[in-house]
Amino acid sequence: MTAGTPVIELREASKFFGHVVALERVSMSVRPGEVVCLLGDNGAGKSTLIKLLSGVFHPDEGSLWVDGSLARFGSPRDAVAAGIATVYQDLALFPLMTISRNFIVGTEPARGRGMLAAIRFREADTLVRQNLLEIGIEVRDTSDLVGTLSGGERQTLAIARAEHIGARLLILDEPTSALGVKEAAIVLRNVLRARAKGLAIVFITHNVHHAYAVGDRFLFLSRGRVLGVYDRDALTVDEMTRLMGGGAELEDLTNELEQLRRQGESDGRGAAGNGGGGTDVAGGGGAVRGAMGTDAGGSAARAQE
Amino acid sequence: MTGRSTVVRRVMVRPEAGAILGALLLWTIFAYLGGGNGFLTVAGTAGILEVAAQIGIVGTTVALLMIAGQYDLSVGSTVGATGMVLALGLSEFHLQVWAAVMLALTLGLGVGLVNGLLVIKTGLPSFIVTLASFYVLRGGTIAVTRAMTGLTVVGGLDEYTKNDPFAMLFMARFGDFRVAIVWWLLLAAASAYVLHRTRMGNWIFATGGNASAARMVGVPTNRVLVVLFMLTAFSAALLAVLQVLAFNGADALRGQQKEFEAITAAVIGGTLLTGGYGTAIGPIFGALTLAIVQLGIFFAGIDTDWYKVMVGSLLLLAVGFNESIRRLAMRVRR
């Protein structure tokens, strides 16, 4: 399943906004027929990563590779031309345009080239009908406005369109987050269908269950860094949930809090005259404990130094 | 939903439906009120079409720009500036008519290019950018004209344009009908073709409907906007050429309020103020509506001071009506 050259690959890519490090040395790759799930909390750098892949941003450091060769997208249009299609959450469609026109924006089938080329509307309509049929949406009329479709229908239309545009790599940004269970299932089924067709897919989500349902590999981001990349059989949903929350960092925080709690208890006992444990604890450990304890303990620790 | 009501609905939810109905209704009313005074004569009709052309030439392109989500408040000043360049080119520099016309049209394109580049490079609202050019162009036109001629009006151009075949393209008359009407309809037809048939048209809708989404799917939104700003300014220059050659002179103040008339015609014609929705046919009827009211009031014997009161009321009515139509079109159908 994961054989072959990656459709897209980032190597040690970093992106900075002024002093803010949005992404730091992130490496990832997606092969044909593979669903890579991108997971992470808000602010983890998921959006920035998508924008690197889709040509909105350039990596400030590191490199982008398409089909095994070094690439540099001048604009999203270059990415589209390279077969990379992105479905942005809530941003993908034009509610006041017809279903047909929505479907073909940016890739209008036309006679000739350039701005003034006439769109082949008949071809567009056939195309839209075929795609919608395949994806399981039934529309009366492709000249209805997209604003008249339900949320799930819109998302599915957006995916169908991206598939049509890109057909090689689909980047799906939170495609299920605003949907009910039934409509989310339609979307997930379509992700698997696209995967079976041999498309490479980057699936961004908050929802570990949705990710686990479709993902082959899982990349966890936290504060702009990769926490880890895991194959499907190396993970359970519980472990994913843990990693989602920031993984190791969350663990550190939990340990620290636990230590503080115990500390509070033993400090109470210490004040009552208890000598404490072994000698090594009374040494360096004591200073740390003091610094993390009450103000009095803190100043005592500083006084010792 | 029955077949019949579906057809009715389909017609009614067209963005230009309101403008066509409104124009017909107003025409009927004024035909009744002013029919005896010449509203229904050939000359009256030619007058309506002439006024509609004056508004519609700019209204058509401004509508395209509004559908792409932007405004051009500088078209009126551009009419004044390019008209004056044409007049001065003839009277002061004794250019050939074709050369002076080309100069005016090129200046128009240049104004649009600057407006467009300023908007996309600065990211400022086009409302502000073109408001600035509105002042700069008008003030500059008055200052330069006065410096060169001592006046702000240049007249007596017929000695340069008489019997010039190129000038006839803009001066010809067919009975009571001026050639400006033909230019207007040609421009409107070209706009309709571009907006509804071509790739550019799809990009215009997409840019106005959701600019960031449009960029994401590869629509060159900046190029679309620059081209449209050039088009609005070009149409202003075309109107200026028609006016200067037809009236044998230029006035530095020509074209005042054209920016508002153009927006009014576009809005009455079903163009959504926030972009992304509208047609090229609507503004034709928007311009006709304004012309019917303007001449209708005159023929009905109503004090023409009331013209602007009626236009304002119509504008409000049209916006309300179009908004409800849009909501109907957007209603989720199951």
Short mmCIF file of N, CA and C in Angstrom, two decimals, chain B residues 46 64 166 189 217 223 226 271 294 321 328:
data_model
loop_
_atom_site.label_atom_id
_atom_site.label_comp_id
_atom_site.label_asym_id
_atom_site.label_seq_id
_atom_site.Cartn_x
_atom_site.Cartn_y
_atom_site.Cartn_z
N ALA B 46 -35.81 57.75 -28.28
CA ALA B 46 -34.39 57.97 -28.54
C ALA B 46 -33.74 58.67 -27.35
N LEU B 64 -19.67 44.56 -13.42
CA LEU B 64 -18.72 43.44 -13.43
C LEU B 64 -17.75 43.56 -12.25
N PHE B 166 -13.05 58.68 -38.81
CA PHE B 166 -12.86 58.02 -37.51
C PHE B 166 -13.78 58.63 -36.45
N ALA B 189 -23.28 43.63 -24.43
CA ALA B 189 -23.27 42.28 -25.00
C ALA B 189 -21.92 41.61 -24.74
N VAL B 217 -8.12 27.76 -5.17
CA VAL B 217 -8.34 26.82 -6.28
C VAL B 217 -7.66 27.30 -7.55
N ARG B 223 -5.11 39.35 -11.04
CA ARG B 223 -5.18 39.69 -12.46
C ARG B 223 -6.62 40.03 -12.84
N VAL B 226 -7.34 43.64 -11.61
CA VAL B 226 -6.67 44.68 -12.39
C VAL B 226 -7.35 44.85 -13.75
N THR B 271 -27.24 43.55 -9.00
CA THR B 271 -25.89 43.25 -8.54
C THR B 271 -25.84 43.34 -7.02
N GLN B 294 -35.99 59.55 -15.43
CA GLN B 294 -35.50 60.91 -15.70
C GLN B 294 -36.33 61.60 -16.79
N PHE B 321 -35.90 44.40 -2.73
CA PHE B 321 -36.49 43.38 -3.59
C PHE B 321 -35.45 42.32 -3.97
N LEU B 328 -34.62 33.83 -1.53
CA LEU B 328 -35.45 32.78 -2.12
C LEU B 328 -34.57 31.79 -2.88
#
